[in-house]
mmCIF file of C-alpha atoms in Angstrom:
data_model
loop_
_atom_site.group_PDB
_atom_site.id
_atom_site.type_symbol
_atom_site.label_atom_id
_atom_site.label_comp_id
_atom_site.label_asym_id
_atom_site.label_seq_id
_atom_site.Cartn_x
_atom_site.Cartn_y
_atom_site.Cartn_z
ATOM 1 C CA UNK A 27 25.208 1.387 12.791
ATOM 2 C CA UNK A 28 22.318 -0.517 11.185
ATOM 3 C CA UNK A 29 23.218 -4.016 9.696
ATOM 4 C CA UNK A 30 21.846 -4.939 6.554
ATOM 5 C CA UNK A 31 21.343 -8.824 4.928
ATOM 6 C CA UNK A 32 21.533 -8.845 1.126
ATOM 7 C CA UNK A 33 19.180 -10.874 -0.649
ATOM 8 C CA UNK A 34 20.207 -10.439 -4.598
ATOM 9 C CA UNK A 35 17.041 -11.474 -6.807
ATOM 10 C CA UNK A 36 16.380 -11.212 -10.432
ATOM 11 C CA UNK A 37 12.997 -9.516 -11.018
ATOM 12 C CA UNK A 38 11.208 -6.101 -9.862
ATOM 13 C CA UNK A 39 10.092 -6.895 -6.211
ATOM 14 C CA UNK A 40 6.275 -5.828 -6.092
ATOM 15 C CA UNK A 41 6.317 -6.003 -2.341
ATOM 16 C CA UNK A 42 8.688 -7.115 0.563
ATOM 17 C CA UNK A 43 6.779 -7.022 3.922
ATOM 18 C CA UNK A 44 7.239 -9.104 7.077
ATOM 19 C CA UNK A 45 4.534 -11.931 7.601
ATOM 20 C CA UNK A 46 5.042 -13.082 11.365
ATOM 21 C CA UNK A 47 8.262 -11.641 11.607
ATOM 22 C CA UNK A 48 9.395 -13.706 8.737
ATOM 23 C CA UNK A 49 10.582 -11.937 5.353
ATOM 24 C CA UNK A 50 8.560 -12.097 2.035
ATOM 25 C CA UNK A 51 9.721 -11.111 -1.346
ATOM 26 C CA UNK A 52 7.112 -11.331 -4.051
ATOM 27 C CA UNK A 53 8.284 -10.764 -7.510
ATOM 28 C CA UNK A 54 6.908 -9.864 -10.445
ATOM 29 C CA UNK A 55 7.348 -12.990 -12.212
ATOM 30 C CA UNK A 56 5.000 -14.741 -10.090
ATOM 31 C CA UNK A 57 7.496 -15.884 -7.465
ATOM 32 C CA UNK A 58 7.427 -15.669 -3.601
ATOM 33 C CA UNK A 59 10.799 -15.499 -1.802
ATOM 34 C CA UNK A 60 10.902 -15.785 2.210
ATOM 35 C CA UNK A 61 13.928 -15.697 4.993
ATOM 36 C CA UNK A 62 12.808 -19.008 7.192
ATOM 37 C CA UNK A 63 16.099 -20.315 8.379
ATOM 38 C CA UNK A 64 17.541 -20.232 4.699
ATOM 39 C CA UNK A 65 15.969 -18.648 1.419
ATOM 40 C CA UNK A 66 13.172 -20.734 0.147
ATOM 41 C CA UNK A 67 10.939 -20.098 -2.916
ATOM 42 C CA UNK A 68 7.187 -20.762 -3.838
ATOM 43 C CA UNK A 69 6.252 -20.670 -7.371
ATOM 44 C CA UNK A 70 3.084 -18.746 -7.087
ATOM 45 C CA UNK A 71 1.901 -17.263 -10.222
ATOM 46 C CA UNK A 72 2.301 -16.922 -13.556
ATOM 47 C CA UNK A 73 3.339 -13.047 -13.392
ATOM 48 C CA UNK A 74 2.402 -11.106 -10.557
ATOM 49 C CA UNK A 75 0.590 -7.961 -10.106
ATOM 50 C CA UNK A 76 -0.390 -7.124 -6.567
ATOM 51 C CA UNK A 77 0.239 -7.862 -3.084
ATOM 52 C CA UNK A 78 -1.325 -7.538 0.329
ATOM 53 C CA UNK A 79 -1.068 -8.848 3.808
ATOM 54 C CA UNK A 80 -3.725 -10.514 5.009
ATOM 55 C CA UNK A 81 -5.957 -8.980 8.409
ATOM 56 C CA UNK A 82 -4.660 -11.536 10.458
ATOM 57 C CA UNK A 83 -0.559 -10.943 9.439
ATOM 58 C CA UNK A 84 -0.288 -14.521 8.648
ATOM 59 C CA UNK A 85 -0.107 -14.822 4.940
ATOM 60 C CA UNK A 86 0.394 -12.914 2.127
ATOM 61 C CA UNK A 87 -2.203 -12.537 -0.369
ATOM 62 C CA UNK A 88 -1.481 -11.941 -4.216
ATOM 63 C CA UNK A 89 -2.688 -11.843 -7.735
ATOM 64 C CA UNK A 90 -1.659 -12.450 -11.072
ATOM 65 C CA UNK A 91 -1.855 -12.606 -14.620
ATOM 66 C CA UNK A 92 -3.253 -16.212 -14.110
ATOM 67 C CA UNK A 93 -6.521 -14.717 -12.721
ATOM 68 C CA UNK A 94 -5.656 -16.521 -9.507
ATOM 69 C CA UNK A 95 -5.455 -15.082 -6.120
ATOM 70 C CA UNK A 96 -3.478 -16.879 -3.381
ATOM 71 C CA UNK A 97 -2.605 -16.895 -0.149
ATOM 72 C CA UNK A 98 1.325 -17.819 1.157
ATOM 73 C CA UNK A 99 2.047 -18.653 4.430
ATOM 74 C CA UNK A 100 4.841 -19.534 6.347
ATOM 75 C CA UNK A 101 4.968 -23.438 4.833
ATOM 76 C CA UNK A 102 5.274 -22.155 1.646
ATOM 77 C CA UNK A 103 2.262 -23.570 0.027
ATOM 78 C CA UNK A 104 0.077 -21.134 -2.246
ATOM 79 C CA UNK A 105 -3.417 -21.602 -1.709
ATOM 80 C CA UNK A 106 -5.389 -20.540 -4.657
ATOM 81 C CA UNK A 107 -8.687 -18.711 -2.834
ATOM 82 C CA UNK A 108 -10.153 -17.780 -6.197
ATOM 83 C CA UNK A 109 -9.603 -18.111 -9.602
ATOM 84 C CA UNK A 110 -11.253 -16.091 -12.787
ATOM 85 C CA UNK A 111 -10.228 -17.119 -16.239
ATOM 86 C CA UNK A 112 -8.213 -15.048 -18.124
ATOM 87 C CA UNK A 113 -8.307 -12.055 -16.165
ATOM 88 C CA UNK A 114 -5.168 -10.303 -14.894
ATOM 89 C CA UNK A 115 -5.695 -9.171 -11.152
ATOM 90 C CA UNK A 116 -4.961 -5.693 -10.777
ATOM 91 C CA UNK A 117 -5.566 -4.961 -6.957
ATOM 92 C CA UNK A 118 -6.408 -6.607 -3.522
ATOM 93 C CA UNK A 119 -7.562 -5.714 -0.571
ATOM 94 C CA UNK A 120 -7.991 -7.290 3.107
ATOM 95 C CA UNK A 121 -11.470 -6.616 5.204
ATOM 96 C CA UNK A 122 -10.919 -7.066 9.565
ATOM 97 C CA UNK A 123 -13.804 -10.219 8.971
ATOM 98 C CA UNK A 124 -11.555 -11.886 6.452
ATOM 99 C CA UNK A 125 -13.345 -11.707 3.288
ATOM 100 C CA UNK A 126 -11.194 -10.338 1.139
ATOM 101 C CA UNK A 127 -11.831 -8.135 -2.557
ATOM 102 C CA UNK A 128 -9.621 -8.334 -5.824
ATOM 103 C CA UNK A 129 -10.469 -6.477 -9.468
ATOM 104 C CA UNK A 130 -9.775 -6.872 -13.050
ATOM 105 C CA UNK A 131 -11.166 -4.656 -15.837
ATOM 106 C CA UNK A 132 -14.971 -2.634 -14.507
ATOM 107 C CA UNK A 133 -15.281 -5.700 -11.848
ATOM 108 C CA UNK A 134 -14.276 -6.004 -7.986
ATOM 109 C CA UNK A 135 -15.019 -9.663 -6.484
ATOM 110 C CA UNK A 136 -15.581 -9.743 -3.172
ATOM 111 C CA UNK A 137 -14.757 -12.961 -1.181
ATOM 112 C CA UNK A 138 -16.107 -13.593 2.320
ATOM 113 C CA UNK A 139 -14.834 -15.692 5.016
ATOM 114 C CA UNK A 140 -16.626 -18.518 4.227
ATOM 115 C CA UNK A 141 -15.518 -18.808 0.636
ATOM 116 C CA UNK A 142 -18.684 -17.429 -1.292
ATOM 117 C CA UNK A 143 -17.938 -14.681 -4.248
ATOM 118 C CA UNK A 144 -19.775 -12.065 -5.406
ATOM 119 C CA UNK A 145 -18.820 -9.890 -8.261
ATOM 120 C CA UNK A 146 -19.657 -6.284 -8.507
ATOM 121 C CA UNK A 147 -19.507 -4.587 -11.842
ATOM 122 C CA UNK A 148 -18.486 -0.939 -12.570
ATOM 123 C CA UNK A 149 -18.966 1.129 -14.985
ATOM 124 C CA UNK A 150 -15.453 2.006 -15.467
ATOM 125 C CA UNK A 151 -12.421 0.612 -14.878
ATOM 126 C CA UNK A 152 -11.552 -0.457 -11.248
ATOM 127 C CA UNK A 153 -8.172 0.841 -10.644
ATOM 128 C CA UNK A 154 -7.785 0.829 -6.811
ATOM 129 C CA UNK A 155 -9.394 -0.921 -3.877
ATOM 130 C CA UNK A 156 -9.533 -0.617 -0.147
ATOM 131 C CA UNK A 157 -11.651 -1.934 2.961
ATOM 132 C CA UNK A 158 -12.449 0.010 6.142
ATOM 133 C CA UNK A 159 -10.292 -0.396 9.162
ATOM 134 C CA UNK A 160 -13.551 -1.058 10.919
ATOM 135 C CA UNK A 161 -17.556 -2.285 9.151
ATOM 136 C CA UNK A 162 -17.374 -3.694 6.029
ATOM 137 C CA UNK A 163 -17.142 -1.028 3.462
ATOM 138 C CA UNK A 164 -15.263 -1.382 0.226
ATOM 139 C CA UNK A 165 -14.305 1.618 -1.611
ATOM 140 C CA UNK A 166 -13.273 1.149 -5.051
ATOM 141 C CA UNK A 167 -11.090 4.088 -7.009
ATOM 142 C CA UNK A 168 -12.045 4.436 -10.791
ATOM 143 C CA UNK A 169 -12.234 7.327 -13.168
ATOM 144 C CA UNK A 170 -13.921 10.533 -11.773
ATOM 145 C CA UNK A 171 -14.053 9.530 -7.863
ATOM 146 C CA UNK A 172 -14.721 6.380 -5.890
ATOM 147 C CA UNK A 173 -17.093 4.294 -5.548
ATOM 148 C CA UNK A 174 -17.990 3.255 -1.821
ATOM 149 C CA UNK A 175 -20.148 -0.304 -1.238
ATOM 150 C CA UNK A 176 -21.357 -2.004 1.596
ATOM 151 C CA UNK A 177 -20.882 -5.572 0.171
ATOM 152 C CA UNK A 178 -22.794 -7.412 3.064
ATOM 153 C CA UNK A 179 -26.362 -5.781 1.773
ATOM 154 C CA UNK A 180 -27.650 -4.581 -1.710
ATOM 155 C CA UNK A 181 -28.224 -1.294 -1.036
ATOM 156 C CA UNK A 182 -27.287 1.362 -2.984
ATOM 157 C CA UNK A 183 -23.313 2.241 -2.888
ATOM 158 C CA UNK A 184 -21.821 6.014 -1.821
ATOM 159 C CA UNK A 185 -20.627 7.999 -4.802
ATOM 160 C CA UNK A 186 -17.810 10.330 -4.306
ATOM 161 C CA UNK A 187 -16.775 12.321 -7.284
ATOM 162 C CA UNK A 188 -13.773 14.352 -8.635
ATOM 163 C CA UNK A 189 -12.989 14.624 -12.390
ATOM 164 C CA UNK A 190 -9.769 12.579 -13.086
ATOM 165 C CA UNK A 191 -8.620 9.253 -13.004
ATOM 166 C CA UNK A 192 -7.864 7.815 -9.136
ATOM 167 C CA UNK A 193 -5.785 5.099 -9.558
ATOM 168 C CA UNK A 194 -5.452 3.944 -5.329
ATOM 169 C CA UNK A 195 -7.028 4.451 -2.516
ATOM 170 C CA UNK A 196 -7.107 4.233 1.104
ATOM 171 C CA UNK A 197 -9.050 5.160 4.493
ATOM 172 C CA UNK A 198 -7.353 6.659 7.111
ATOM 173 C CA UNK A 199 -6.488 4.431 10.383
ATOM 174 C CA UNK A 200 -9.606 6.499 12.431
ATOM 175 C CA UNK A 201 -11.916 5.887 9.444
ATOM 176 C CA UNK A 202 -12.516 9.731 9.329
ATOM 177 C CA UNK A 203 -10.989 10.661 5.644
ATOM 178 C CA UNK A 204 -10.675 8.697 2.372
ATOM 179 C CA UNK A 205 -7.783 9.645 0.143
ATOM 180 C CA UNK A 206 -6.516 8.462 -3.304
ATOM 181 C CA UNK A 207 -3.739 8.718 -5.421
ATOM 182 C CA UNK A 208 -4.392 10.200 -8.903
ATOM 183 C CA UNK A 209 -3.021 9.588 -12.403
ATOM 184 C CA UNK A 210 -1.978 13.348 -12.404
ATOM 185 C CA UNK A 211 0.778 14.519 -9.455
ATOM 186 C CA UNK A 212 -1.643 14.714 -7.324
ATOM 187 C CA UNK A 213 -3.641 13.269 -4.170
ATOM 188 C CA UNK A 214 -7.561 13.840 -3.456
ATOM 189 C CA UNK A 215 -9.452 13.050 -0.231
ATOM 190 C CA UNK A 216 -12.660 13.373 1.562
ATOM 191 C CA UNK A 217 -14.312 13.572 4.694
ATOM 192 C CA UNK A 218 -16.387 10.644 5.496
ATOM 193 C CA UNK A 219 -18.238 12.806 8.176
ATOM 194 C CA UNK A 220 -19.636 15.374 5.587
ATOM 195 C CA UNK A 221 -17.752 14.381 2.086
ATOM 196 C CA UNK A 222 -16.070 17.384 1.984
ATOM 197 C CA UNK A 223 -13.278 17.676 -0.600
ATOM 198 C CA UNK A 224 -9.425 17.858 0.070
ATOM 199 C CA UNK A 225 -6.567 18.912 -2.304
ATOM 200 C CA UNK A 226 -3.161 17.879 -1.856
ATOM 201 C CA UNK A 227 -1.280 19.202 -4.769
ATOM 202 C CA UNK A 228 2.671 20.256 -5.756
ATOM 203 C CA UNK A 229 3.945 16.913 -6.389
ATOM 204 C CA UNK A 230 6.782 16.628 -9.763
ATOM 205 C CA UNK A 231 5.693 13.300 -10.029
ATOM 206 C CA UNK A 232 3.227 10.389 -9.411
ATOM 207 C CA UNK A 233 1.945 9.148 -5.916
ATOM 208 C CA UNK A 234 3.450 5.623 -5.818
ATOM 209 C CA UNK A 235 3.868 4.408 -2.430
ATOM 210 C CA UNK A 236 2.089 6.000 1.045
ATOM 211 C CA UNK A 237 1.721 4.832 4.566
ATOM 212 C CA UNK A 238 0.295 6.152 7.656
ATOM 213 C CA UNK A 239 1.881 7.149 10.872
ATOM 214 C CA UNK A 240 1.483 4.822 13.924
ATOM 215 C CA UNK A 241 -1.384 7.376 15.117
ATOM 216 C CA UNK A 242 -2.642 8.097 11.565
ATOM 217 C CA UNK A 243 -1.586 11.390 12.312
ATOM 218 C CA UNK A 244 0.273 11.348 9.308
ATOM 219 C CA UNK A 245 0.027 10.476 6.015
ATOM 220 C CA UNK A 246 3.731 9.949 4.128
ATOM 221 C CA UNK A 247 3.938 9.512 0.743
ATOM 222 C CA UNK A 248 6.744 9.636 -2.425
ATOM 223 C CA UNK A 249 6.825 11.295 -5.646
ATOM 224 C CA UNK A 250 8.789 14.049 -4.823
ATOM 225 C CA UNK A 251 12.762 14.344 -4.047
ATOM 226 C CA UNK A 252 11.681 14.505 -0.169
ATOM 227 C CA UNK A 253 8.905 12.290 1.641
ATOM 228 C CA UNK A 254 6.252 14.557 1.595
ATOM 229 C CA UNK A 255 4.019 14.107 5.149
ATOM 230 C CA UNK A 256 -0.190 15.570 5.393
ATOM 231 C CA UNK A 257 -1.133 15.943 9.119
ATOM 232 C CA UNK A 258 -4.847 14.145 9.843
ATOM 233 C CA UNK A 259 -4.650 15.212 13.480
ATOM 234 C CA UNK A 260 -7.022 17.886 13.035
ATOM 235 C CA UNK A 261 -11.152 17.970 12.647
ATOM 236 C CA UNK A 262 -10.049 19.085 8.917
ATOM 237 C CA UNK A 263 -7.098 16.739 8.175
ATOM 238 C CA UNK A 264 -4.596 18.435 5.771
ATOM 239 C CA UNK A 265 -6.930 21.325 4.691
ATOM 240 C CA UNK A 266 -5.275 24.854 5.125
ATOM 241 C CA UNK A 267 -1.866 22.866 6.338
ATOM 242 C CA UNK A 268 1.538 22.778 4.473
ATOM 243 C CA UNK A 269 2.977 19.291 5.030
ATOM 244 C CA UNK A 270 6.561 18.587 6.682
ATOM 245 C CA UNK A 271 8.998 17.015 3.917
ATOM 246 C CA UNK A 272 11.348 14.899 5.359
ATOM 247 C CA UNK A 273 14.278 13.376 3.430
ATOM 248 C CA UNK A 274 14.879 16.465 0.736
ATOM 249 C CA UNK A 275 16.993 15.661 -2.270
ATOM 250 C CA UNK A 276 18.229 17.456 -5.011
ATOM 251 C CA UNK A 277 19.012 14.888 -7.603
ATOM 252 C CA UNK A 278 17.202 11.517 -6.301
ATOM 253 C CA UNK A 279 12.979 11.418 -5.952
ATOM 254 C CA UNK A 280 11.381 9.434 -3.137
ATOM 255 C CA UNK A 281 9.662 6.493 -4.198
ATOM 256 C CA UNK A 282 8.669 3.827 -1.012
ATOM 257 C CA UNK A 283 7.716 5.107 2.635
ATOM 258 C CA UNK A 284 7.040 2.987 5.233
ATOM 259 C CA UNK A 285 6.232 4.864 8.410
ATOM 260 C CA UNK A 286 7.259 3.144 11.877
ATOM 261 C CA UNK A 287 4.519 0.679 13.801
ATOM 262 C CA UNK A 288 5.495 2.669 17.100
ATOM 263 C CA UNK A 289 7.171 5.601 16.652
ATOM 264 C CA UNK A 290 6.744 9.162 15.211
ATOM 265 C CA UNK A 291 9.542 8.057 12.068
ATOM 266 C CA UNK A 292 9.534 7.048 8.598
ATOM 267 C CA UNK A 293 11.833 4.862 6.224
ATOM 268 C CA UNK A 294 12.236 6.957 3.207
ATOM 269 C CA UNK A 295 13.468 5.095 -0.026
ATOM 270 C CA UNK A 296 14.969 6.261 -3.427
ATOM 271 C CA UNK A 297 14.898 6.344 -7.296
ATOM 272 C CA UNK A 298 19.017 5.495 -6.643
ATOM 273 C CA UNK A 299 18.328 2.954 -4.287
ATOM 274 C CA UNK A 300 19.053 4.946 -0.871
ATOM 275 C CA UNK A 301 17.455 4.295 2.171
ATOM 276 C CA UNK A 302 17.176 7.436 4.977
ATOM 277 C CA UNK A 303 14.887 7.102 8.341
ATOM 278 C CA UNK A 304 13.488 10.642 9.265
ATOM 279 C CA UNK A 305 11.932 11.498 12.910
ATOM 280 C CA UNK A 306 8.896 13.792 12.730
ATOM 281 C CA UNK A 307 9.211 16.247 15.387
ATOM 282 C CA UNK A 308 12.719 18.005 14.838
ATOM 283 C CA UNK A 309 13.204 16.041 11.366
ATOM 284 C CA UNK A 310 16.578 14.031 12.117
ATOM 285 C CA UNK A 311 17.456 11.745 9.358
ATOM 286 C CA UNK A 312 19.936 8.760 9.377
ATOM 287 C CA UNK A 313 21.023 7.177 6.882
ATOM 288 C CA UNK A 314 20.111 3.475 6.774
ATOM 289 C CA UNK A 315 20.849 2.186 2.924
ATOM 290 C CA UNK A 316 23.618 4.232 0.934
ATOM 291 C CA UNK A 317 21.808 3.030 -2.542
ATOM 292 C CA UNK A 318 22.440 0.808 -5.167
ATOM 293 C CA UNK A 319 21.859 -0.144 -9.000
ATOM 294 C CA UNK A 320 17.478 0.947 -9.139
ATOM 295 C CA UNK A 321 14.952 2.100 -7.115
ATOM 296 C CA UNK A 322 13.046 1.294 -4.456
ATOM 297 C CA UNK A 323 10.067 -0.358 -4.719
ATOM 298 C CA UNK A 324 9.038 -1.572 -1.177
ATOM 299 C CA UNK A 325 8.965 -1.481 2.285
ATOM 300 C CA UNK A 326 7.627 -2.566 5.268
ATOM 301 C CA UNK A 327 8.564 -2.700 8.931
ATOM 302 C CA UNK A 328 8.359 -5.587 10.955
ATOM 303 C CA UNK A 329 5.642 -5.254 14.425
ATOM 304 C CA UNK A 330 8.536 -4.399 16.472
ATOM 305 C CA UNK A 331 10.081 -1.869 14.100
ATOM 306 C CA UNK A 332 13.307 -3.022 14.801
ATOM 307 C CA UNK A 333 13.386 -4.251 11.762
ATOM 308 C CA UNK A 334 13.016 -2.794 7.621
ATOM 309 C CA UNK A 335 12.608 -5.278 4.740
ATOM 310 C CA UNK A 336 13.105 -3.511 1.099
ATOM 311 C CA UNK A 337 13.220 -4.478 -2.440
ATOM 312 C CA UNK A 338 14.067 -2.236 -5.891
ATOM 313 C CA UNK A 339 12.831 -2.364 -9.368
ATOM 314 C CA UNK A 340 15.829 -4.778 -10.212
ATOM 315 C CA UNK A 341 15.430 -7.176 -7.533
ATOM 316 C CA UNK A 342 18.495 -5.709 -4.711
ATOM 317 C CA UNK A 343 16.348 -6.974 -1.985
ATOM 318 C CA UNK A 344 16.762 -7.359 2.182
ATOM 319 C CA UNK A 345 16.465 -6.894 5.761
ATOM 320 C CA UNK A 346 18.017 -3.902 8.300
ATOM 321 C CA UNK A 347 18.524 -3.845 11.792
ATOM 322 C CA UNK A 348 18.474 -0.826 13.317
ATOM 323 C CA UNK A 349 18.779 -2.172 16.391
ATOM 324 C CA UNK A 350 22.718 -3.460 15.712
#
């Protein structure tokens, strides 16, 4: 049976994610919490909005209401790497040549490696940012499609458009589709090849948490009372394809998936605080969390994927081993 260690905060946990194999908590309140031979806390922000790892795995980044963006490691110690006045910092993003992007109101900053910023104004709103796994291309989600800039050169960005508001986004692992997450129950992708247009549709409710298969095969995501799974494999990704759903439901709706680093499995979390793991192929499921007092807000698996970090909406936070 799976072992789980408790952590009991006070505060919706924005993200919980392993940074070298070392547990991080960071709450909404501003505050980062970490498992390093005892539970130890760095006083970050002054609220907290987003989180991301950076490329290298060895800090976490975040932003807040302060219009700061740090960087925790495992000493505890919150760099500030930026800082714009009176902005709150909606979304962050990593790049493989560590510069690094973050956005608040129509702008996206982009930071490079060797500390320089440039800002990049929108004419709407930036709600969503991403980098590609490979170049350095930033594509930025905002009302009516995405925006996609090459932030190294002045030329002229990419527009891809679909009426709506996209409020996330991501690139696949192979760099071959962009997909975001929309305001309405819905997800929308291209093709980078050709641009063409994909619809992934049927969702009850909102696209809040998604997370690619070790492959990028798949693409899991929530918002439904099963973990709803799009196959990329294919020269046409999830066009013409039903998904698998994994994890069904009747009277709980999925809201974190983390898929495995290695294998073909995802960690499927719950509006009651339930944790299942589901295997692709012939869809086992095991139960790994029975739930709790909220739902679950994040996850992440450490490299080895012997281990799952979590954290809810009310701050019921910790760490499974499957492996016990």
């Amino acid at each position: 049976m799976p072992t789980i260690a408790p952590l009991d905060l006070a505060g919706h946990c924005i993200d919980a994610r392993f940074i070298k194999d070392v547990p991080f908590f960071a709450l909404a309140d501003g505050t980062i919490h970490r498992l390093d031979n005892g539970h130890k806390v760095t006083e970050a922000h002054d609220g907290l909005l987003c989180a991301v790892p950076s490329f290298d795995g060895k800090s976490l980044l975040t932003g807040g209401e302060d219009g700061r963006i740090c960087a925790t490691g495992l000493n505890g110690q919150a760099e500030e790497l930026s800082v714009i006045p009176r902005k709150w910092m909606t979304a962050l993003a990593a790049a493989p040549n560590g510069a690094i992007a973050f956005a608040s109101g129509r702008s996206a900053w982009v930071r490079s490696a060797d500390g320089t910023v440039r800002e990049i104004l929108h004419e709407r709103s930036v709600e969503g940012i991403a980098f590609a796994p490979k170049g350095f291309r930033l594509a930025v989600a905002r009302y009516n499609g995405v925006t996609l800039h090459w932030p190294a050169t002045n030329g002229a960005p990419t527009e891809l458009e679909w009426k709506g508001a996209h409020v996330s986004v991501i690139f696949s692992p192979d760099n071959r589709f962009l997909v975001t997450s929309m305001q309405e129950n819905a997800l929308h992708g291209w093709r980078l090849e050709d641009n063409r247009h994909m619809r992934m549709t049927g969702y009850p409710n909102k696209v809040k948490s998604w997370s690619w298969s070790a492959k990028g095969k798949w693409l899991a995501t929530s918002g439904a009372p099963a973990a709803i799974i799009w196959p990329f494999s294919g020269k046409d990704g999830p066009m013409g394809k039903a998904p698998l759903e994994l994890g069904t439901r009747g009277d709980s709706l999925v809201t974190a998936v983390a898929c495995h680093p290695v294998e073909e499995i995802v960690a499927i979390g719950y509006s009651d605080g339930m944790i299942l793991v589901g295997r692709f192929g012939d869809q086992k499921e095991v139960l790994l969390r029975r739930g709790g007092k909220s739902a679950m807000s994040s996850m992440n698996w450490d490299r080895s994927g012997h281990r799952l970090v979590f954290g809810t909406e009310a701050g019921d936070c910790g760490v499974i081993d499957i492996t016990a």
